[in-house]
PDB file of C-alpha atoms in Angstrom:
ATOM      1  CA  GLY A1151      -4.465  -4.209  16.860  1.00 65.00           C
ATOM      2  CA  GLN A1152      -6.041  -1.807  14.555  1.00 72.00           C
ATOM      3  CA  GLN A1153      -7.885  -3.205  11.570  1.00 83.00           C
ATOM      4  CA  LEU A1154      -9.678  -1.877   8.513  1.00 93.00           C
ATOM      5  CA  ASN A1155     -12.516  -3.861   7.094  1.00 96.00           C
ATOM      6  CA  GLN A1156     -13.748  -3.020   3.624  1.00 97.00           C
ATOM      7  CA  SER A1157     -17.016  -4.006   2.065  1.00 97.00           C
ATOM      8  CA  PRO A1158     -17.984  -5.321  -0.089  1.00 97.00           C
ATOM      9  CA  GLN A1159     -15.294  -7.741  -0.689  1.00 96.00           C
ATOM     10  CA  SER A1160     -15.881  -7.804  -4.426  1.00 96.00           C
ATOM     11  CA  MET A1161     -18.436  -6.463  -6.847  1.00 96.00           C
ATOM     12  CA  PHE A1162     -19.370  -6.941 -10.421  1.00 95.00           C
ATOM     13  CA  ILE A1163     -21.128  -4.047 -12.074  1.00 94.00           C
ATOM     14  CA  GLN A1164     -22.236  -2.934 -15.548  1.00 96.00           C
ATOM     15  CA  GLU A1165     -20.349  -0.170 -17.339  1.00 96.00           C
ATOM     16  CA  GLY A1166     -21.917   3.082 -16.598  1.00 96.00           C
ATOM     17  CA  GLU A1167     -23.274   2.259 -13.186  1.00 97.00           C
ATOM     18  CA  ASP A1168     -22.238   4.087  -9.999  1.00 97.00           C
ATOM     19  CA  VAL A1169     -20.145   2.223  -7.240  1.00 96.00           C
ATOM     20  CA  SER A1170     -19.991   2.597  -3.622  1.00 97.00           C
ATOM     21  CA  MET A1171     -17.634   0.988  -1.156  1.00 98.00           C
ATOM     22  CA  ASN A1172     -16.601   1.601   2.368  1.00 97.00           C
ATOM     23  CA  CYS A1173     -13.981   1.100   5.006  1.00 97.00           C
ATOM     24  CA  THR A1174     -14.614   0.704   8.709  1.00 96.00           C
ATOM     25  CA  SER A1175     -12.432   0.631  11.700  1.00 94.00           C
ATOM     26  CA  SER A1176     -12.960  -0.021  15.552  1.00 89.00           C
ATOM     27  CA  SER A1177     -10.695   2.794  16.361  1.00 90.00           C
ATOM     28  CA  ILE A1178     -10.415   6.527  15.281  1.00 91.00           C
ATOM     29  CA  PHE A1179      -8.376   7.558  12.299  1.00 91.00           C
ATOM     30  CA  ASN A1180      -7.000  11.113  11.605  1.00 90.00           C
ATOM     31  CA  THR A1181      -6.299  10.404   7.878  1.00 92.00           C
ATOM     32  CA  TRP A1182      -7.917   8.299   5.313  1.00 94.00           C
ATOM     33  CA  LEU A1183      -6.102   7.472   2.021  1.00 95.00           C
ATOM     34  CA  TRP A1184      -7.834   5.591  -0.878  1.00 97.00           C
ATOM     35  CA  TYR A1185      -5.830   3.531  -3.314  1.00 97.00           C
ATOM     36  CA  LYS A1186      -6.458   1.629  -6.531  1.00 97.00           C
ATOM     37  CA  GLN A1187      -4.163  -1.307  -7.326  1.00 97.00           C
ATOM     38  CA  ASP A1188      -3.919  -2.965 -10.761  1.00 95.00           C
ATOM     39  CA  PRO A1189      -2.536  -6.543 -11.155  1.00 90.00           C
ATOM     40  CA  GLY A1190       1.077  -6.868 -10.655  1.00 90.00           C
ATOM     41  CA  GLU A1191       1.576  -3.051  -9.733  1.00 93.00           C
ATOM     42  CA  GLY A1192       1.974  -0.949  -6.856  1.00 95.00           C
ATOM     43  CA  PRO A1193      -1.164   0.840  -5.366  1.00 95.00           C
ATOM     44  CA  VAL A1194      -1.738   4.297  -6.760  1.00 95.00           C
ATOM     45  CA  LEU A1195      -3.058   7.063  -4.498  1.00 95.00           C
ATOM     46  CA  LEU A1196      -6.598   8.297  -5.336  1.00 96.00           C
ATOM     47  CA  ILE A1197      -7.747  10.536  -2.673  1.00 96.00           C
ATOM     48  CA  ALA A1198      -6.557  11.800   0.803  1.00 95.00           C
ATOM     49  CA  LEU A1199      -8.964  12.801   3.677  1.00 95.00           C
ATOM     50  CA  TYR A1200      -7.923  14.624   6.632  1.00 93.00           C
ATOM     51  CA  LYS A1201     -10.965  15.974   8.556  1.00 94.00           C
ATOM     52  CA  ALA A1202     -14.134  14.345   9.886  1.00 94.00           C
ATOM     53  CA  GLY A1203     -17.010  15.109   7.502  1.00 95.00           C
ATOM     54  CA  GLU A1204     -14.565  15.949   4.670  1.00 95.00           C
ATOM     55  CA  LEU A1205     -15.853  15.198   1.135  1.00 97.00           C
ATOM     56  CA  THR A1206     -13.241  15.156  -1.721  1.00 97.00           C
ATOM     57  CA  SER A1207     -13.460  14.638  -5.306  1.00 97.00           C
ATOM     58  CA  ASN A1208     -10.959  13.282  -7.922  1.00 96.00           C
ATOM     59  CA  GLY A1209     -12.805  13.185 -11.404  1.00 97.00           C
ATOM     60  CA  ARG A1210     -15.557  10.546 -11.124  1.00 97.00           C
ATOM     61  CA  LEU A1211     -14.288   9.499  -7.632  1.00 98.00           C
ATOM     62  CA  THR A1212     -15.665  10.994  -4.405  1.00 98.00           C
ATOM     63  CA  ALA A1213     -14.571   9.949  -0.958  1.00 98.00           C
ATOM     64  CA  GLN A1214     -15.862  10.960   2.321  1.00 98.00           C
ATOM     65  CA  PHE A1215     -14.282  11.007   5.891  1.00 96.00           C
ATOM     66  CA  GLY A1216     -17.033   9.670   8.251  1.00 96.00           C
ATOM     67  CA  ILE A1217     -18.206  11.930  11.012  1.00 96.00           C
ATOM     68  CA  THR A1218     -17.273   9.397  13.742  1.00 94.00           C
ATOM     69  CA  ARG A1219     -13.697   9.169  12.198  1.00 94.00           C
ATOM     70  CA  LYS A1220     -14.109   5.449  12.201  1.00 94.00           C
ATOM     71  CA  ASP A1221     -15.191   4.993   8.693  1.00 96.00           C
ATOM     72  CA  SER A1222     -14.754   6.250   5.177  1.00 97.00           C
ATOM     73  CA  PHE A1223     -16.628   5.882   1.880  1.00 97.00           C
ATOM     74  CA  LEU A1224     -15.435   5.781  -1.774  1.00 98.00           C
ATOM     75  CA  ASN A1225     -17.840   6.345  -4.698  1.00 98.00           C
ATOM     76  CA  ILE A1226     -17.251   6.013  -8.321  1.00 97.00           C
ATOM     77  CA  SER A1227     -19.574   7.280 -10.756  1.00 97.00           C
ATOM     78  CA  ALA A1228     -20.486   6.152 -14.212  1.00 97.00           C
ATOM     79  CA  SER A1229     -17.878   3.273 -14.150  1.00 96.00           C
ATOM     80  CA  ILE A1230     -15.914   2.450 -17.057  1.00 95.00           C
ATOM     81  CA  PRO A1231     -13.832  -0.745 -17.842  1.00 94.00           C
ATOM     82  CA  SER A1232     -10.546   0.687 -16.652  1.00 95.00           C
ATOM     83  CA  ASP A1233     -11.930   1.166 -13.264  1.00 96.00           C
ATOM     84  CA  VAL A1234     -11.353  -2.588 -12.827  1.00 96.00           C
ATOM     85  CA  GLY A1235      -9.010  -3.323  -9.919  1.00 96.00           C
ATOM     86  CA  ILE A1236      -8.626  -3.616  -6.144  1.00 97.00           C
ATOM     87  CA  TYR A1237      -9.465  -0.537  -4.020  1.00 98.00           C
ATOM     88  CA  PHE A1238      -7.806  -0.271  -0.754  1.00 97.00           C
ATOM     89  CA  CYS A1239      -8.371   2.216   2.118  1.00 97.00           C
ATOM     90  CA  ALA A1240      -5.433   2.995   4.556  1.00 95.00           C
ATOM     91  CA  GLY A1241      -4.831   4.927   7.547  1.00 92.00           C
ATOM     92  CA  PRO A1242      -2.010   5.591   9.920  1.00 88.00           C
ATOM     93  CA  SER A1243      -1.753   3.470  12.872  1.00 82.00           C
ATOM     94  CA  SER A1244      -2.451   5.197  16.096  1.00 77.00           C
ATOM     95  CA  GLY A1245       0.194   7.698  16.919  1.00 75.00           C
ATOM     96  CA  THR A1246       2.600   6.663  14.001  1.00 79.00           C
ATOM     97  CA  TYR A1247       3.175   7.287  10.363  1.00 79.00           C
ATOM     98  CA  LYS A1248       2.812   3.661   9.746  1.00 87.00           C
ATOM     99  CA  TYR A1249      -0.085   2.961   7.483  1.00 91.00           C
ATOM    100  CA  ILE A1250      -2.189   0.006   7.621  1.00 92.00           C
ATOM    101  CA  PHE A1251      -4.350  -1.226   4.776  1.00 95.00           C
ATOM    102  CA  GLY A1252      -7.921  -2.447   4.605  1.00 96.00           C
ATOM    103  CA  THR A1253      -8.907  -5.838   3.294  1.00 96.00           C
ATOM    104  CA  GLY A1254      -9.659  -4.380  -0.119  1.00 97.00           C
ATOM    105  CA  THR A1255     -12.581  -4.332  -2.555  1.00 97.00           C
ATOM    106  CA  ARG A1256     -12.215  -6.077  -5.887  1.00 97.00           C
ATOM    107  CA  LEU A1257     -14.234  -4.205  -8.605  1.00 97.00           C
ATOM    108  CA  LYS A1258     -15.040  -5.789 -11.892  1.00 95.00           C
ATOM    109  CA  VAL A1259     -16.806  -3.819 -14.627  1.00 93.00           C
ATOM    110  CA  LEU A1260     -18.768  -5.660 -17.302  1.00 88.00           C
ATOM    111  CA  ALA A1261     -18.778  -3.775 -20.599  1.00 81.00           C
TER     112      ALA A1261
ATOM    113  CA  GLY V 661       2.219  13.480  -6.688  1.00 67.00           C
ATOM    114  CA  ALA V 662       5.526  12.231  -5.418  1.00 85.00           C
ATOM    115  CA  VAL V 663       7.358   9.448  -7.373  1.00 92.00           C
ATOM    116  CA  VAL V 664       8.702   6.245  -5.943  1.00 95.00           C
ATOM    117  CA  SER V 665      10.536   3.722  -8.043  1.00 95.00           C
ATOM    118  CA  GLN V 666      11.606   0.139  -7.284  1.00 96.00           C
ATOM    119  CA  HIS V 667      13.970  -2.050  -8.994  1.00 96.00           C
ATOM    120  CA  PRO V 668      13.857  -4.803 -10.217  1.00 97.00           C
ATOM    121  CA  SER V 669      10.220  -5.197 -11.016  1.00 96.00           C
ATOM    122  CA  TRP V 670      10.768  -9.050 -10.963  1.00 96.00           C
ATOM    123  CA  VAL V 671      13.326 -11.363  -9.947  1.00 97.00           C
ATOM    124  CA  ILE V 672      13.663 -15.264  -9.922  1.00 97.00           C
ATOM    125  CA  CYS V 673      16.321 -16.840  -7.830  1.00 96.00           C
ATOM    126  CA  LYS V 674      17.587 -20.092  -6.468  1.00 97.00           C
ATOM    127  CA  SER V 675      16.913 -21.257  -3.008  1.00 97.00           C
ATOM    128  CA  GLY V 676      19.534 -20.045  -0.562  1.00 97.00           C
ATOM    129  CA  THR V 677      20.633 -17.088  -2.622  1.00 97.00           C
ATOM    130  CA  SER V 678      20.176 -13.340  -1.494  1.00 97.00           C
ATOM    131  CA  VAL V 679      18.241 -10.850  -3.466  1.00 97.00           C
ATOM    132  CA  LYS V 680      18.376  -7.027  -3.126  1.00 97.00           C
ATOM    133  CA  ILE V 681      15.570  -4.723  -4.161  1.00 97.00           C
ATOM    134  CA  GLU V 682      15.888  -1.064  -4.304  1.00 97.00           C
ATOM    135  CA  CYS V 683      13.455   1.766  -3.642  1.00 96.00           C
ATOM    136  CA  ARG V 684      14.096   5.268  -4.705  1.00 95.00           C
ATOM    137  CA  SER V 685      12.171   8.468  -3.992  1.00 94.00           C
ATOM    138  CA  LEU V 686      12.750  10.218  -7.313  1.00 93.00           C
ATOM    139  CA  ASP V 687      11.476  13.989  -6.736  1.00 89.00           C
ATOM    140  CA  PHE V 688      11.617  14.292  -2.933  1.00 89.00           C
ATOM    141  CA  GLN V 689      13.724  13.337   0.113  1.00 90.00           C
ATOM    142  CA  ALA V 690      12.305  10.508   2.203  1.00 89.00           C
ATOM    143  CA  THR V 691      13.729  10.087   5.830  1.00 88.00           C
ATOM    144  CA  THR V 692      11.484   7.244   6.214  1.00 91.00           C
ATOM    145  CA  MET V 693      10.375   4.589   3.833  1.00 94.00           C
ATOM    146  CA  PHE V 694       8.105   1.589   4.388  1.00 95.00           C
ATOM    147  CA  TRP V 695       8.328  -1.972   3.107  1.00 97.00           C
ATOM    148  CA  TYR V 696       5.318  -3.922   2.561  1.00 96.00           C
ATOM    149  CA  ARG V 697       4.809  -7.543   1.350  1.00 97.00           C
ATOM    150  CA  GLN V 698       1.624  -8.783  -0.432  1.00 96.00           C
ATOM    151  CA  PHE V 699       0.512 -12.276  -1.088  1.00 93.00           C
ATOM    152  CA  PRO V 700      -1.784 -13.074  -3.898  1.00 90.00           C
ATOM    153  CA  LYS V 701      -5.433 -11.913  -3.405  1.00 89.00           C
ATOM    154  CA  GLN V 702      -4.407 -10.358  -0.009  1.00 93.00           C
ATOM    155  CA  SER V 703      -3.949  -6.861   1.375  1.00 95.00           C
ATOM    156  CA  LEU V 704      -0.736  -5.131   1.949  1.00 95.00           C
ATOM    157  CA  MET V 705       1.165  -6.038   5.172  1.00 95.00           C
ATOM    158  CA  LEU V 706       3.706  -3.737   6.573  1.00 95.00           C
ATOM    159  CA  MET V 707       7.007  -5.418   7.103  1.00 96.00           C
ATOM    160  CA  ALA V 708       9.207  -2.676   8.450  1.00 96.00           C
ATOM    161  CA  THR V 709      10.024   0.980   8.618  1.00 94.00           C
ATOM    162  CA  SER V 710      13.142   2.169   7.049  1.00 93.00           C
ATOM    163  CA  ASN V 711      14.845   5.178   8.675  1.00 90.00           C
ATOM    164  CA  GLU V 712      17.696   7.093   7.064  1.00 89.00           C
ATOM    165  CA  GLY V 713      20.859   6.872   9.095  1.00 87.00           C
ATOM    166  CA  SER V 714      19.451   4.472  11.636  1.00 89.00           C
ATOM    167  CA  LYS V 715      18.266   1.011  12.049  1.00 92.00           C
ATOM    168  CA  ALA V 716      15.025  -0.189  10.611  1.00 94.00           C
ATOM    169  CA  THR V 717      12.121  -1.078  12.838  1.00 94.00           C
ATOM    170  CA  TYR V 718      10.428  -4.276  12.066  1.00 96.00           C
ATOM    171  CA  GLU V 719       6.944  -5.375  12.706  1.00 94.00           C
ATOM    172  CA  GLN V 720       5.966  -8.330  14.873  1.00 93.00           C
ATOM    173  CA  GLY V 721       6.759 -11.535  13.322  1.00 94.00           C
ATOM    174  CA  VAL V 722       9.133 -10.194  10.602  1.00 96.00           C
ATOM    175  CA  GLU V 723      12.604 -11.593  10.927  1.00 95.00           C
ATOM    176  CA  LYS V 724      15.111  -8.770  10.699  1.00 94.00           C
ATOM    177  CA  ASP V 725      18.091 -11.128   9.910  1.00 95.00           C
ATOM    178  CA  LYS V 726      16.113 -12.497   6.809  1.00 96.00           C
ATOM    179  CA  PHE V 727      14.948  -9.001   5.549  1.00 97.00           C
ATOM    180  CA  LEU V 728      17.798  -6.782   5.782  1.00 97.00           C
ATOM    181  CA  ILE V 729      17.095  -3.134   5.296  1.00 96.00           C
ATOM    182  CA  ASN V 730      19.470  -0.385   4.591  1.00 93.00           C
ATOM    183  CA  HIS V 731      18.435   3.263   4.263  1.00 92.00           C
ATOM    184  CA  ALA V 732      21.760   4.945   3.454  1.00 84.00           C
ATOM    185  CA  SER V 733      20.656   8.180   1.796  1.00 91.00           C
ATOM    186  CA  LEU V 734      17.430  10.361   1.867  1.00 91.00           C
ATOM    187  CA  THR V 735      16.335   8.914  -1.565  1.00 93.00           C
ATOM    188  CA  LEU V 736      17.401   5.164  -1.363  1.00 95.00           C
ATOM    189  CA  SER V 737      16.299   2.138   0.910  1.00 96.00           C
ATOM    190  CA  THR V 738      17.129  -1.364   0.032  1.00 96.00           C
ATOM    191  CA  LEU V 739      15.709  -4.595   1.124  1.00 97.00           C
ATOM    192  CA  THR V 740      17.685  -7.610   0.987  1.00 97.00           C
ATOM    193  CA  VAL V 741      16.026 -11.101   1.372  1.00 98.00           C
ATOM    194  CA  THR V 742      18.774 -13.259   2.695  1.00 97.00           C
ATOM    195  CA  SER V 743      19.042 -16.986   2.042  1.00 97.00           C
ATOM    196  CA  ALA V 744      15.705 -17.034   0.159  1.00 97.00           C
ATOM    197  CA  HIS V 745      13.376 -19.784   0.365  1.00 96.00           C
ATOM    198  CA  PRO V 746      10.279 -20.535  -1.734  1.00 96.00           C
ATOM    199  CA  GLU V 747       8.048 -19.285   1.019  1.00 96.00           C
ATOM    200  CA  ASP V 748       9.671 -15.863   0.601  1.00 97.00           C
ATOM    201  CA  SER V 749       8.154 -15.662  -2.807  1.00 97.00           C
ATOM    202  CA  SER V 750       5.836 -12.714  -2.677  1.00 96.00           C
ATOM    203  CA  PHE V 751       5.287  -9.078  -4.010  1.00 97.00           C
ATOM    204  CA  TYR V 752       7.288  -6.700  -2.171  1.00 97.00           C
ATOM    205  CA  ILE V 753       6.270  -2.923  -2.294  1.00 97.00           C
ATOM    206  CA  CYS V 754       8.015   0.104  -1.023  1.00 96.00           C
ATOM    207  CA  SER V 755       6.519   3.359  -0.111  1.00 95.00           C
ATOM    208  CA  ALA V 756       7.482   6.780   1.151  1.00 93.00           C
ATOM    209  CA  GLY V 757       5.358   9.656   2.404  1.00 84.00           C
ATOM    210  CA  LEU V 758       5.222  13.388   2.413  1.00 80.00           C
ATOM    211  CA  LEU V 759       5.234  14.282   6.051  1.00 73.00           C
ATOM    212  CA  ASN V 760       3.441  17.601   5.502  1.00 77.00           C
ATOM    213  CA  THR V 761       0.555  16.084   3.933  1.00 79.00           C
ATOM    214  CA  GLY V 762       0.427  12.457   5.279  1.00 78.00           C
ATOM    215  CA  GLU V 763       0.248  11.090   1.722  1.00 86.00           C
ATOM    216  CA  LEU V 764       1.905   7.839   1.113  1.00 88.00           C
ATOM    217  CA  PHE V 765       3.215   6.951  -2.392  1.00 92.00           C
ATOM    218  CA  PHE V 766       4.260   3.405  -3.570  1.00 94.00           C
ATOM    219  CA  GLY V 767       6.691   2.001  -5.926  1.00 95.00           C
ATOM    220  CA  GLU V 768       5.808  -0.272  -8.680  1.00 95.00           C
ATOM    221  CA  GLY V 769       6.386  -3.299  -6.583  1.00 96.00           C
ATOM    222  CA  SER V 770       8.924  -6.150  -6.989  1.00 97.00           C
ATOM    223  CA  ARG V 771       7.779  -9.711  -7.622  1.00 97.00           C
ATOM    224  CA  LEU V 772      10.135 -12.349  -6.064  1.00 97.00           C
ATOM    225  CA  THR V 773      10.021 -15.946  -7.047  1.00 97.00           C
ATOM    226  CA  VAL V 774      12.312 -18.336  -5.250  1.00 97.00           C
ATOM    227  CA  LEU V 775      12.822 -21.669  -6.937  1.00 96.00           C
TER     228      LEU V 775
END
């Protein structure tokens, strides 16, 4: 079945640094969603992407829909302690409204 | 964005009992809702798709008799874990989407602990 692999699996960064993570698939996606999940809570939608090549920002977050439609990238600029959490990409399983989730990138920010 | 709410946020029960979790879309109508399960340090796994007015569709490997889903109205879906066992302990999260945008919004999650 379709799978979404995220890298890196985890990362430790200093406050103020920029962060970059990606999500790749073996098959094409028509929509990419990026989420952040804090411990013990449900995921919160950060950015939605709908077109190949699309670049969308939400504050310090920027996400891009890869040209091949098999990948997406999320960048966080000038990280702050509250950016700590797990970031997931998600996309609809082929021909359905059912979203599958990536493996997640765990981010830790050192003050 | 749209708001989805779950209740309860956590529940502890004895083995063999049944537990019901509610998922509500607060400011929009959702003909379809999705139930996910998440084990510690793992990603979200789709369990089933809840369809208003019809039977839920379950993902491969998910027991429909164990996880009963009812979607009786356009704003409420319920997941009942029947005859719960310790291995059913997990974080259960529901979601609902806006069909016109494809955005999917999640509830706060419900942590189930079966003793």
